[in-house]
Amino acid sequence: MSTTTPTVAVRNLVDGQWTDSVTGRTAERRNPADERDLVSTYPESDAKDAEAAVAGVRAGWHEWAAKTPEQRGAVLEKAATVLEGRRASLVEELVREEGKTRAEATMEVSRTPMNLRFYAGEALRTTGSTIPSSDGSLLFTWRGPVGVVAAITPWNFPLNIPSRKLGPALAAGNGVVFKPSEVTPLLGTRLVEALLEGGVPAGALAVLHGGAEVSKALVADDGLDAITFTGSTAVGESIHSVVRASQRTQLEMGGKNPMIVLEDADLDRAATLIAKGAFGLAGQACTGTSRVLVHADVHDALVERVAAKAEKLRVGNGLTDGVDAGPQATARQRDNVVGHIRRALDAGSRLVTGGPEAPEGADLAHGHFVRPTVFTDVDPGSALATEEVFGPVLAVLRVGSFDEAIQVAGATRYGLSAGIVTNDLARAMRFAREVPAGLVKINQTTTGQSMNAPFGGLKDSSTQTSKEQAGEAMMTFYTADKTVYLSA
Ligand code: NAD
């Protein structure tokens, strides 16, 4: 462990002031690759903190809304420049706090300022429409901010996901109460620091640290006009059960993403795409490949190739050169994943590689590591075939036809991402039309999206109230339309 790794005490931002929780309680966030490394401490906030944060932004957001679109855009641009200037330290902090590899963290740290710049442009591009009127009056729609938005985010992209919520929310002139994951309080704080340095008035932005307690209080607060959440389906559904009818709500949730490989596929290409989608980010991507639906004729040949790739991966601390896969982000997450592996074994699935035992190595002794794991002979009705694991565990299911593959692909409650490997254009088209997934990938990994393309799931993966990430679609969520009739 490096001696140049200080612990950062992060604080809430309430009513324009960096502050501790009224509870006085704090919690620790330790490096998931090495629990001896204390990365950050954060306030364990409760309902009183949430109430104060929302009240502060309610009082302060109008100052921000009154800025011109050019001014708001310039602030986001400057925040992006601040983040770019801190790239090296952000990469190191992201690896230490969340557990990505250096390469994965570098990608995220690069993407976040790009998101802010993209939404800086959207501040100027958000337009309404004029409508032919029957009486010669000027009839038009006028778009303004929604008001006070709560943004609740997960830990797996602690800069990138908040940036694609705070970026468009602020571009449109809203005030924001941001509740980062309790797993990544430092990275959430780093984004806020950059936004304040860029020029967002502190009264228009609040940060609340902590877990379910403060988050539940936040979503129940009457002072919110909108809630944007990314996280698990279970938590998303619990939020949905308490929001008011008038509260705009966007819930982006879990997935159980399939990759179809039929008898015509290039198996080397398929194995490469599957291994990347399943084991990249140590399996902790919402769009990660967690099921492979493979034709019986090529089943064994594909499994052999995927297993060989899984076995080659070096698991370890993301700051160590040559490491391909980091740890699970928390001990709880590791235990969950190992629990899934054990239950799959009990259910009779065949373990091809990996397994529930922790990987060996002195450098792995203090982290939450899981072996990249592949199962075959998975019962389509079993937990491994239907529930989100969110770890490096792949369920391979044998299918007899394209029809069966499409049917099995749709046989879970989720509908986030789905992929197919094929050179058959007719099959690719039919797959795109019929597979129930918001993101359809043909000859690509199930993971990874373009920052300017709509992103969101179907079925229980999303409320489908608005697509994330895609310029205009995002601005729709963060703006309220009025229809104006104007006669001189
Ligand atoms: P999580 O649902 O446990 O937590 C997400 C956020 O909600 C955190 O900030 C957490 O503190 C807060 N929270 C926890 N309990 C709450 C409650 N009862 N009420 C209100 N808020 C509460 O998810 P996680 O473990 O941080 O992230 C992993 C999950 O996120 C996976 O299911 C993954 O698929 C999903 N995810 C989805 C997308 C997407 O775009 N669809 C992207 C990334 C992650």
Short mmCIF file of C-alpha atoms and ligand atoms in Angstrom, two decimals:
data_model
loop_
_atom_site.label_atom_id
_atom_site.label_comp_id
_atom_site.label_asym_id
_atom_site.label_seq_id
_atom_site.Cartn_x
_atom_site.Cartn_y
_atom_site.Cartn_z
CA MET A 1 0.00 0.00 0.00
CA SER A 2 1.33 3.40 -0.97
CA THR A 3 2.09 5.93 1.76
CA THR A 4 0.97 8.77 -0.53
CA THR A 5 -2.69 7.90 -0.18
CA PRO A 6 -4.34 10.27 2.26
CA THR A 7 -7.79 9.73 3.71
CA VAL A 8 -10.21 12.46 2.67
CA ALA A 9 -12.98 13.55 5.06
CA VAL A 10 -15.83 14.49 2.74
CA ARG A 11 -18.75 16.59 3.91
CA ASN A 12 -22.29 17.43 2.89
CA LEU A 13 -23.01 20.61 0.98
CA VAL A 14 -26.14 22.16 2.48
CA ASP A 15 -27.41 25.68 2.06
CA GLY A 16 -24.17 26.66 0.36
CA GLN A 17 -21.94 25.40 3.21
CA TRP A 18 -19.73 22.31 3.52
CA THR A 19 -21.03 20.72 6.69
CA ASP A 20 -21.23 17.55 8.78
CA SER A 21 -24.45 15.65 9.27
CA VAL A 22 -26.72 16.84 12.07
CA THR A 23 -26.42 13.28 13.40
CA GLY A 24 -22.69 13.82 13.97
CA ARG A 25 -22.21 10.25 12.71
CA THR A 26 -19.60 9.38 10.10
CA ALA A 27 -18.80 6.22 8.18
CA GLU A 28 -15.69 4.90 6.43
CA ARG A 29 -15.05 3.95 2.84
CA ARG A 30 -12.14 1.57 2.38
CA ASN A 31 -10.33 0.47 -0.77
CA PRO A 32 -12.07 -2.70 -2.00
CA ALA A 33 -8.76 -4.05 -3.30
CA ASP A 34 -7.08 -3.53 0.07
CA GLU A 35 -9.26 -2.88 3.09
CA ARG A 36 -6.27 -1.50 5.03
CA ASP A 37 -6.42 1.62 2.88
CA LEU A 38 -8.97 4.09 4.31
CA VAL A 39 -9.96 6.20 1.31
CA SER A 40 -12.60 8.50 2.73
CA THR A 41 -14.88 9.21 5.65
CA TYR A 42 -18.32 10.68 5.06
CA PRO A 43 -21.28 11.97 7.06
CA GLU A 44 -24.06 9.44 7.69
CA SER A 45 -26.87 11.83 6.99
CA ASP A 46 -30.49 11.46 8.00
CA ALA A 47 -33.91 13.03 7.36
CA LYS A 48 -32.97 16.37 8.95
CA ASP A 49 -30.04 16.76 6.59
CA ALA A 50 -32.26 15.90 3.63
CA GLU A 51 -34.85 18.45 4.70
CA ALA A 52 -32.21 21.17 5.07
CA ALA A 53 -30.59 20.31 1.73
CA VAL A 54 -33.88 20.46 -0.19
CA ALA A 55 -34.94 23.68 1.58
CA GLY A 56 -31.57 25.26 0.76
CA VAL A 57 -31.81 24.45 -2.95
CA ARG A 58 -35.47 25.52 -3.06
CA ALA A 59 -34.35 28.90 -1.78
CA GLY A 60 -31.23 29.11 -3.94
CA TRP A 61 -31.95 27.63 -7.36
CA HIS A 62 -33.62 30.71 -8.91
CA GLU A 63 -30.27 32.54 -8.99
CA TRP A 64 -28.96 29.77 -11.24
CA ALA A 65 -32.13 29.60 -13.35
CA ALA A 66 -31.84 33.35 -13.99
CA LYS A 67 -28.46 32.95 -15.71
CA THR A 68 -28.47 32.99 -19.47
CA PRO A 69 -28.01 29.69 -21.32
CA GLU A 70 -24.58 30.96 -22.44
CA GLN A 71 -23.57 31.56 -18.83
CA ARG A 72 -24.78 28.13 -17.70
CA GLY A 73 -22.99 26.51 -20.62
CA ALA A 74 -19.77 28.36 -19.80
CA VAL A 75 -19.94 27.17 -16.19
CA LEU A 76 -20.27 23.53 -17.28
CA GLU A 77 -17.39 24.01 -19.74
CA LYS A 78 -15.21 25.39 -16.96
CA ALA A 79 -16.13 22.52 -14.64
CA ALA A 80 -15.09 20.13 -17.42
CA THR A 81 -11.72 21.89 -17.68
CA VAL A 82 -11.26 21.60 -13.91
CA LEU A 83 -11.88 17.84 -14.09
CA GLU A 84 -9.49 17.48 -17.03
CA GLY A 85 -6.78 19.26 -15.04
CA ARG A 86 -7.20 16.67 -12.24
CA ARG A 87 -7.23 13.62 -14.44
CA ALA A 88 -4.29 11.83 -12.79
CA SER A 89 -5.50 12.23 -9.21
CA LEU A 90 -9.09 11.37 -10.18
CA VAL A 91 -7.98 8.15 -11.85
CA GLU A 92 -6.06 7.14 -8.73
CA GLU A 93 -8.96 8.04 -6.43
CA LEU A 94 -11.44 6.19 -8.63
CA VAL A 95 -9.34 3.04 -8.55
CA ARG A 96 -8.90 3.28 -4.79
CA GLU A 97 -12.47 4.14 -3.90
CA GLU A 98 -14.44 2.02 -6.36
CA GLY A 99 -12.04 -0.69 -7.50
CA LYS A 100 -11.78 -0.21 -11.27
CA THR A 101 -8.56 -0.97 -13.09
CA ARG A 102 -6.46 2.01 -14.12
CA ALA A 103 -7.56 1.60 -17.76
CA GLU A 104 -11.24 1.46 -16.79
CA ALA A 105 -10.88 4.46 -14.50
CA THR A 106 -9.06 6.44 -17.18
CA MET A 107 -11.95 5.87 -19.55
CA GLU A 108 -14.49 7.07 -16.98
CA VAL A 109 -12.45 10.10 -15.95
CA SER A 110 -12.14 11.08 -19.63
CA ARG A 111 -15.84 10.61 -20.36
CA THR A 112 -17.14 12.75 -17.48
CA PRO A 113 -15.88 16.14 -18.72
CA MET A 114 -17.05 15.20 -22.21
CA ASN A 115 -20.55 14.76 -20.78
CA LEU A 116 -20.41 18.19 -19.13
CA ARG A 117 -19.27 19.78 -22.40
CA PHE A 118 -22.04 18.00 -24.29
CA TYR A 119 -24.68 19.38 -21.90
CA ALA A 120 -23.06 22.81 -21.97
CA GLY A 121 -24.06 22.79 -25.64
CA GLU A 122 -27.56 21.54 -24.81
CA ALA A 123 -28.12 24.63 -22.66
CA LEU A 124 -28.19 26.57 -25.95
CA ARG A 125 -29.87 23.96 -28.13
CA THR A 126 -32.99 23.38 -26.02
CA THR A 127 -35.80 24.85 -28.05
CA GLY A 128 -39.59 24.95 -28.02
CA SER A 129 -41.93 25.18 -30.99
CA THR A 130 -44.34 27.61 -32.61
CA ILE A 131 -47.78 26.32 -33.46
CA PRO A 132 -50.14 27.69 -36.16
CA SER A 133 -52.86 29.62 -34.31
CA SER A 134 -56.45 30.10 -35.42
CA ASP A 135 -56.78 33.72 -34.30
CA GLY A 136 -53.55 35.31 -35.45
CA SER A 137 -52.00 35.18 -31.97
CA LEU A 138 -48.50 33.90 -31.36
CA LEU A 139 -48.82 30.37 -30.03
CA PHE A 140 -45.67 28.75 -28.78
CA THR A 141 -44.19 26.39 -26.22
CA TRP A 142 -41.79 27.81 -23.71
CA ARG A 143 -39.35 25.53 -21.96
CA GLY A 144 -37.98 26.29 -18.55
CA PRO A 145 -36.39 24.30 -15.75
CA VAL A 146 -38.48 21.83 -13.74
CA GLY A 147 -37.26 23.21 -10.38
CA VAL A 148 -35.48 21.17 -7.72
CA VAL A 149 -34.19 17.77 -8.87
CA ALA A 150 -32.91 14.96 -6.65
CA ALA A 151 -30.21 12.84 -8.31
CA ILE A 152 -29.54 9.48 -6.63
CA THR A 153 -26.76 7.42 -8.12
CA PRO A 154 -24.99 4.03 -7.83
CA TRP A 155 -21.31 3.36 -7.25
CA ASN A 156 -20.32 1.62 -10.47
CA PHE A 157 -19.74 4.83 -12.47
CA PRO A 158 -19.44 7.38 -9.67
CA LEU A 159 -18.38 10.28 -11.91
CA ASN A 160 -19.95 9.41 -15.22
CA ILE A 161 -23.52 8.61 -14.16
CA PRO A 162 -23.84 11.71 -11.93
CA SER A 163 -22.36 13.86 -14.72
CA ARG A 164 -25.09 12.77 -17.13
CA LYS A 165 -27.72 13.75 -14.55
CA LEU A 166 -26.20 16.91 -13.05
CA GLY A 167 -24.97 18.09 -16.47
CA PRO A 168 -28.38 18.30 -18.18
CA ALA A 169 -30.21 19.28 -14.97
CA LEU A 170 -27.92 22.26 -14.46
CA ALA A 171 -27.79 23.12 -18.17
CA ALA A 172 -31.56 23.58 -18.05
CA GLY A 173 -31.33 25.85 -14.99
CA ASN A 174 -32.55 23.45 -12.30
CA GLY A 175 -31.33 23.23 -8.73
CA VAL A 176 -29.97 19.80 -7.75
CA VAL A 177 -29.77 17.78 -4.54
CA PHE A 178 -27.22 15.08 -5.29
CA LYS A 179 -27.07 11.87 -3.25
CA PRO A 180 -24.02 9.91 -4.44
CA SER A 181 -23.62 6.27 -3.49
CA GLU A 182 -22.25 5.74 0.00
CA VAL A 183 -19.69 3.46 -1.65
CA THR A 184 -18.14 6.35 -3.59
CA PRO A 185 -18.59 9.54 -1.55
CA LEU A 186 -15.20 10.97 -2.54
CA LEU A 187 -15.77 10.74 -6.30
CA GLY A 188 -19.22 12.30 -5.92
CA THR A 189 -17.63 15.14 -3.99
CA ARG A 190 -14.94 15.63 -6.64
CA LEU A 191 -17.61 16.21 -9.28
CA VAL A 192 -19.38 18.75 -7.09
CA GLU A 193 -16.12 20.57 -6.31
CA ALA A 194 -15.48 20.95 -10.05
CA LEU A 195 -19.01 22.27 -10.64
CA LEU A 196 -18.62 24.84 -7.84
CA GLU A 197 -15.22 25.88 -9.18
CA GLY A 198 -16.80 26.18 -12.60
CA GLY A 199 -19.24 28.68 -11.13
CA VAL A 200 -22.43 26.87 -10.12
CA PRO A 201 -23.72 28.92 -7.16
CA ALA A 202 -23.50 26.83 -4.00
CA GLY A 203 -27.17 27.59 -3.26
CA ALA A 204 -28.25 25.76 -6.42
CA LEU A 205 -26.48 22.52 -5.57
CA ALA A 206 -26.51 20.36 -2.45
CA VAL A 207 -24.79 17.06 -1.65
CA LEU A 208 -26.00 14.53 0.87
CA HIS A 209 -23.82 11.60 1.85
CA GLY A 210 -25.08 8.38 3.35
CA GLY A 211 -27.12 5.36 2.36
CA ALA A 212 -30.73 4.22 2.35
CA GLU A 213 -31.75 6.25 5.42
CA VAL A 214 -31.06 9.68 3.97
CA SER A 215 -31.99 8.60 0.45
CA LYS A 216 -35.46 7.45 1.58
CA ALA A 217 -35.99 10.73 3.41
CA LEU A 218 -34.88 12.65 0.34
CA VAL A 219 -37.33 10.99 -2.06
CA ALA A 220 -40.17 11.56 0.42
CA ASP A 221 -39.46 15.30 0.62
CA ASP A 222 -42.32 17.44 -0.72
CA GLY A 223 -39.88 20.09 -1.94
CA LEU A 224 -38.68 18.05 -4.92
CA ASP A 225 -40.05 18.57 -8.42
CA ALA A 226 -38.21 15.66 -10.01
CA ILE A 227 -36.23 12.57 -9.05
CA THR A 228 -33.67 10.89 -11.25
CA PHE A 229 -32.34 7.59 -9.95
CA THR A 230 -29.97 4.96 -11.27
CA GLY A 231 -29.51 1.76 -9.28
CA SER A 232 -31.07 -1.61 -8.59
CA THR A 233 -34.60 -2.53 -9.64
CA ALA A 234 -35.56 -3.30 -6.02
CA VAL A 235 -34.60 0.18 -4.79
CA GLY A 236 -36.05 1.86 -7.88
CA GLU A 237 -39.38 0.16 -7.30
CA SER A 238 -39.37 1.24 -3.65
CA ILE A 239 -38.86 4.85 -4.79
CA HIS A 240 -41.65 4.51 -7.32
CA SER A 241 -44.04 3.48 -4.57
CA VAL A 242 -43.61 6.77 -2.67
CA VAL A 243 -43.37 9.49 -5.33
CA ARG A 244 -46.21 11.96 -5.85
CA ALA A 245 -48.16 11.89 -9.11
CA SER A 246 -46.81 15.32 -10.04
CA GLN A 247 -43.21 14.38 -9.38
CA ARG A 248 -41.31 13.69 -12.54
CA THR A 249 -39.45 10.43 -11.96
CA GLN A 250 -36.79 8.68 -13.96
CA LEU A 251 -35.65 5.28 -12.71
CA GLU A 252 -32.88 3.46 -14.58
CA MET A 253 -32.40 0.02 -13.05
CA GLY A 254 -30.91 -3.46 -13.32
CA GLY A 255 -30.37 -5.88 -16.19
CA LYS A 256 -29.82 -9.56 -17.04
CA ASN A 257 -28.30 -9.05 -20.44
CA PRO A 258 -28.10 -11.91 -22.94
CA MET A 259 -25.73 -12.49 -25.85
CA ILE A 260 -26.99 -14.83 -28.58
CA VAL A 261 -24.49 -16.99 -30.50
CA LEU A 262 -25.93 -19.14 -33.25
CA GLU A 263 -24.35 -21.80 -35.45
CA ASP A 264 -23.30 -19.25 -38.10
CA ALA A 265 -21.26 -17.09 -35.72
CA ASP A 266 -17.52 -16.48 -35.79
CA LEU A 267 -16.77 -18.13 -32.45
CA ASP A 268 -13.49 -16.33 -31.78
CA ARG A 269 -15.18 -13.00 -32.26
CA ALA A 270 -18.11 -14.11 -30.10
CA ALA A 271 -15.82 -15.26 -27.28
CA THR A 272 -13.92 -11.96 -27.31
CA LEU A 273 -17.13 -9.93 -27.11
CA ILE A 274 -18.59 -12.15 -24.39
CA ALA A 275 -15.47 -12.12 -22.20
CA LYS A 276 -15.24 -8.34 -22.43
CA GLY A 277 -18.93 -7.86 -21.65
CA ALA A 278 -19.01 -10.39 -18.82
CA PHE A 279 -15.71 -9.79 -17.03
CA GLY A 280 -14.89 -6.16 -17.82
CA LEU A 281 -15.40 -3.88 -14.77
CA ALA A 282 -15.28 -7.15 -12.79
CA GLY A 283 -18.82 -7.82 -14.00
CA GLN A 284 -20.16 -4.66 -12.38
CA ALA A 285 -21.80 -2.99 -15.37
CA CYS A 286 -25.57 -2.69 -15.63
CA THR A 287 -25.22 -3.72 -19.28
CA GLY A 288 -22.72 -6.53 -18.54
CA THR A 289 -23.20 -9.84 -20.37
CA SER A 290 -24.62 -12.24 -17.84
CA ARG A 291 -26.26 -14.86 -20.07
CA VAL A 292 -25.02 -16.52 -23.24
CA LEU A 293 -27.66 -18.26 -25.35
CA VAL A 294 -25.71 -20.53 -27.66
CA HIS A 295 -26.82 -23.00 -30.32
CA ALA A 296 -26.19 -26.62 -29.30
CA ASP A 297 -24.03 -27.24 -32.42
CA VAL A 298 -21.40 -24.70 -31.34
CA HIS A 299 -21.93 -24.82 -27.57
CA ASP A 300 -18.81 -26.73 -26.55
CA ALA A 301 -16.51 -24.89 -28.95
CA LEU A 302 -17.73 -21.51 -27.70
CA VAL A 303 -17.54 -22.46 -24.02
CA GLU A 304 -13.98 -23.64 -24.46
CA ARG A 305 -13.00 -20.28 -25.98
CA VAL A 306 -14.78 -18.17 -23.36
CA ALA A 307 -13.36 -20.22 -20.49
CA ALA A 308 -9.83 -19.87 -21.90
CA LYS A 309 -10.25 -16.09 -21.92
CA ALA A 310 -11.65 -16.04 -18.37
CA GLU A 311 -8.71 -18.09 -17.13
CA LYS A 312 -6.20 -15.69 -18.67
CA LEU A 313 -7.56 -12.67 -16.80
CA ARG A 314 -5.38 -11.36 -14.02
CA VAL A 315 -7.49 -10.32 -11.03
CA GLY A 316 -5.98 -7.78 -8.64
CA ASN A 317 -5.57 -4.24 -7.44
CA GLY A 318 -6.41 -1.91 -10.31
CA LEU A 319 -3.34 0.21 -9.62
CA THR A 320 -1.03 -2.75 -10.34
CA ASP A 321 0.25 -2.97 -13.92
CA GLY A 322 -1.10 -5.90 -15.88
CA VAL A 323 -4.27 -6.33 -13.85
CA ASP A 324 -7.34 -7.00 -16.03
CA ALA A 325 -10.11 -7.16 -13.41
CA GLY A 326 -10.44 -5.39 -10.08
CA PRO A 327 -12.33 -6.42 -6.94
CA GLN A 328 -16.04 -6.32 -6.21
CA ALA A 329 -16.83 -2.88 -4.84
CA THR A 330 -17.87 -4.01 -1.35
CA ALA A 331 -17.64 -7.07 0.87
CA ARG A 332 -21.43 -7.30 0.66
CA GLN A 333 -21.27 -7.29 -3.12
CA ARG A 334 -18.61 -10.02 -3.05
CA ASP A 335 -20.74 -12.11 -0.67
CA ASN A 336 -23.77 -11.66 -2.93
CA VAL A 337 -21.86 -12.82 -5.99
CA VAL A 338 -20.33 -15.79 -4.17
CA GLY A 339 -23.83 -16.64 -2.88
CA HIS A 340 -25.08 -16.74 -6.49
CA ILE A 341 -22.20 -19.06 -7.43
CA ARG A 342 -22.96 -21.41 -4.53
CA ARG A 343 -26.67 -21.50 -5.31
CA ALA A 344 -25.93 -22.25 -8.98
CA LEU A 345 -23.76 -25.19 -7.88
CA ASP A 346 -26.55 -26.43 -5.58
CA ALA A 347 -29.02 -26.11 -8.46
CA GLY A 348 -26.91 -28.48 -10.58
CA SER A 349 -25.26 -26.05 -13.01
CA ARG A 350 -21.86 -27.20 -14.28
CA LEU A 351 -18.91 -25.06 -13.22
CA VAL A 352 -16.50 -24.69 -16.15
CA THR A 353 -14.07 -22.24 -14.60
CA GLY A 354 -13.85 -19.95 -11.55
CA GLY A 355 -15.96 -20.79 -8.51
CA PRO A 356 -16.81 -19.56 -5.03
CA GLU A 357 -13.31 -19.75 -3.52
CA ALA A 358 -11.41 -16.47 -3.30
CA PRO A 359 -8.56 -16.23 -5.81
CA GLU A 360 -5.17 -16.90 -4.26
CA GLY A 361 -2.25 -14.51 -3.89
CA ALA A 362 -0.70 -12.44 -1.11
CA ASP A 363 -1.71 -9.24 -2.89
CA LEU A 364 -5.36 -10.38 -2.93
CA ALA A 365 -5.67 -11.22 0.75
CA HIS A 366 -7.21 -7.91 1.84
CA GLY A 367 -9.65 -7.30 -1.02
CA HIS A 368 -13.07 -8.47 -2.22
CA PHE A 369 -11.99 -10.51 -5.20
CA VAL A 370 -14.05 -13.06 -7.14
CA ARG A 371 -12.78 -15.46 -9.80
CA PRO A 372 -14.19 -14.90 -13.30
CA THR A 373 -16.72 -17.73 -13.40
CA VAL A 374 -18.49 -19.61 -16.20
CA PHE A 375 -21.38 -22.04 -15.75
CA THR A 376 -23.02 -24.27 -18.36
CA ASP A 377 -26.11 -26.49 -18.10
CA VAL A 378 -27.96 -23.66 -16.41
CA ASP A 379 -31.68 -24.29 -15.92
CA PRO A 380 -33.51 -21.42 -17.72
CA GLY A 381 -35.81 -21.01 -14.71
CA SER A 382 -33.01 -20.91 -12.14
CA ALA A 383 -31.85 -17.85 -10.22
CA LEU A 384 -28.59 -17.72 -12.17
CA ALA A 385 -30.52 -17.52 -15.46
CA THR A 386 -33.04 -14.91 -14.33
CA GLU A 387 -31.64 -12.71 -11.52
CA GLU A 388 -29.08 -9.93 -11.80
CA VAL A 389 -25.75 -11.04 -10.27
CA PHE A 390 -23.68 -7.88 -10.89
CA GLY A 391 -20.40 -9.75 -10.74
CA PRO A 392 -18.08 -11.72 -13.06
CA VAL A 393 -20.38 -14.72 -13.43
CA LEU A 394 -21.62 -15.99 -16.78
CA ALA A 395 -24.53 -18.40 -17.29
CA VAL A 396 -24.36 -20.31 -20.59
CA LEU A 397 -27.67 -21.74 -21.79
CA ARG A 398 -28.00 -24.12 -24.72
CA VAL A 399 -30.68 -23.34 -27.34
CA GLY A 400 -31.85 -25.28 -30.37
CA SER A 401 -32.91 -22.49 -32.71
CA PHE A 402 -33.03 -18.75 -33.31
CA ASP A 403 -36.69 -18.69 -32.23
CA GLU A 404 -35.80 -20.34 -28.95
CA ALA A 405 -32.88 -17.94 -28.42
CA ILE A 406 -35.17 -14.91 -28.81
CA GLN A 407 -37.74 -16.46 -26.49
CA VAL A 408 -35.14 -17.22 -23.78
CA ALA A 409 -33.57 -13.76 -24.23
CA GLY A 410 -36.91 -12.23 -23.26
CA ALA A 411 -37.65 -14.63 -20.42
CA THR A 412 -36.55 -12.41 -17.53
CA ARG A 413 -38.14 -9.34 -15.95
CA TYR A 414 -35.31 -7.17 -17.29
CA GLY A 415 -34.84 -5.51 -20.67
CA LEU A 416 -31.69 -3.42 -20.58
CA SER A 417 -29.16 -4.61 -23.18
CA ALA A 418 -29.07 -7.63 -25.53
CA GLY A 419 -26.51 -8.72 -28.09
CA ILE A 420 -26.12 -11.12 -31.00
CA VAL A 421 -23.08 -12.25 -32.97
CA THR A 422 -24.01 -12.88 -36.58
CA ASN A 423 -23.27 -11.93 -40.17
CA ASP A 424 -26.80 -12.83 -41.20
CA LEU A 425 -28.51 -9.52 -41.83
CA ALA A 426 -32.01 -11.01 -41.75
CA ARG A 427 -31.39 -12.50 -38.31
CA ALA A 428 -29.81 -9.29 -37.07
CA MET A 429 -32.86 -7.30 -38.19
CA ARG A 430 -35.29 -9.73 -36.64
CA PHE A 431 -33.31 -9.72 -33.41
CA ALA A 432 -33.37 -5.91 -33.27
CA ARG A 433 -37.13 -5.92 -33.87
CA GLU A 434 -38.14 -8.66 -31.47
CA VAL A 435 -35.74 -8.73 -28.54
CA PRO A 436 -37.24 -6.86 -25.56
CA ALA A 437 -34.25 -4.67 -24.68
CA GLY A 438 -33.69 -0.93 -24.77
CA LEU A 439 -30.18 -1.36 -26.11
CA VAL A 440 -29.59 -3.78 -29.01
CA LYS A 441 -26.01 -4.70 -29.88
CA ILE A 442 -25.12 -6.54 -33.09
CA ASN A 443 -21.52 -7.81 -33.21
CA GLN A 444 -20.68 -5.62 -30.22
CA THR A 445 -20.41 -6.16 -26.48
CA THR A 446 -23.62 -5.72 -24.48
CA THR A 447 -21.73 -3.03 -22.56
CA GLY A 448 -20.67 0.41 -23.73
CA GLN A 449 -22.74 3.22 -25.19
CA SER A 450 -22.15 6.35 -27.12
CA MET A 451 -22.56 9.50 -25.01
CA ASN A 452 -24.86 11.11 -27.59
CA ALA A 453 -27.20 8.17 -28.17
CA PRO A 454 -30.37 7.41 -26.19
CA PHE A 455 -29.79 4.94 -23.39
CA GLY A 456 -32.36 3.23 -21.22
CA GLY A 457 -34.00 -0.12 -20.64
CA LEU A 458 -37.39 -1.69 -21.24
CA LYS A 459 -39.51 -3.83 -18.89
CA ASP A 460 -38.35 -3.74 -15.25
CA SER A 461 -35.04 -2.13 -16.18
CA SER A 462 -36.52 1.35 -16.47
CA THR A 463 -39.58 3.51 -15.93
CA GLN A 464 -39.04 4.54 -19.57
CA THR A 465 -40.04 8.05 -18.61
CA SER A 466 -37.13 9.48 -20.52
CA LYS A 467 -34.00 8.12 -22.13
CA GLU A 468 -30.76 8.89 -20.33
CA GLN A 469 -27.67 10.42 -21.80
CA ALA A 470 -28.96 11.46 -25.19
CA GLY A 471 -28.96 15.21 -25.50
CA GLU A 472 -32.45 16.24 -26.41
CA ALA A 473 -34.07 13.21 -24.72
CA MET A 474 -32.39 14.15 -21.46
CA MET A 475 -33.34 17.80 -21.75
CA THR A 476 -36.98 16.72 -22.04
CA PHE A 477 -36.77 15.24 -18.56
CA TYR A 478 -35.16 18.33 -17.06
CA THR A 479 -37.41 20.95 -18.66
CA ALA A 480 -41.06 21.84 -18.15
CA ASP A 481 -43.14 23.04 -21.10
CA LYS A 482 -45.70 25.83 -20.99
CA THR A 483 -47.98 26.58 -23.94
CA VAL A 484 -48.17 30.35 -24.39
CA TYR A 485 -50.97 32.21 -26.25
CA LEU A 486 -49.84 35.75 -26.98
CA SER A 487 -52.01 38.45 -28.48
CA ALA A 488 -50.71 41.99 -28.89
P1 NAD B 1 -28.64 0.50 -5.18
O1 NAD B 1 -30.02 0.44 -5.76
O2 NAD B 1 -28.35 -0.34 -4.01
O3 NAD B 1 -28.28 2.01 -4.76
C1 NAD B 1 -28.41 3.09 -5.66
C2 NAD B 1 -28.57 4.38 -4.87
O4 NAD B 1 -29.81 4.33 -4.14
C3 NAD B 1 -27.48 4.64 -3.83
O5 NAD B 1 -27.17 6.00 -3.82
C4 NAD B 1 -28.13 4.19 -2.53
O6 NAD B 1 -27.62 4.84 -1.38
C5 NAD B 1 -29.57 4.60 -2.75
N1 NAD B 1 -30.55 3.81 -1.98
C6 NAD B 1 -30.35 2.61 -1.37
N2 NAD B 1 -31.50 2.19 -0.79
C7 NAD B 1 -32.43 3.16 -1.02
C8 NAD B 1 -33.81 3.31 -0.69
N3 NAD B 1 -34.47 2.37 0.00
N4 NAD B 1 -34.48 4.41 -1.12
C9 NAD B 1 -33.84 5.36 -1.85
N5 NAD B 1 -32.53 5.27 -2.19
C10 NAD B 1 -31.82 4.18 -1.78
O7 NAD B 1 -27.64 0.17 -6.40
P2 NAD B 1 -26.06 0.05 -6.37
O8 NAD B 1 -25.67 -1.20 -5.66
O9 NAD B 1 -25.45 1.33 -5.95
O10 NAD B 1 -25.74 -0.11 -7.94
C11 NAD B 1 -25.87 -1.31 -8.63
C12 NAD B 1 -27.21 -1.39 -9.36
O11 NAD B 1 -27.37 -0.27 -10.22
C13 NAD B 1 -27.34 -2.61 -10.27
O12 NAD B 1 -28.63 -3.15 -10.13
C14 NAD B 1 -27.15 -2.04 -11.67
O13 NAD B 1 -27.74 -2.78 -12.69
C15 NAD B 1 -27.79 -0.69 -11.52
N6 NAD B 1 -27.30 0.24 -12.55
C16 NAD B 1 -28.15 0.58 -13.55
C17 NAD B 1 -27.72 1.43 -14.57
C18 NAD B 1 -28.64 1.82 -15.68
O14 NAD B 1 -28.32 2.77 -16.39
N7 NAD B 1 -29.75 1.14 -15.89
C19 NAD B 1 -26.42 1.95 -14.53
C20 NAD B 1 -25.58 1.59 -13.47
C21 NAD B 1 -26.03 0.73 -12.47
#
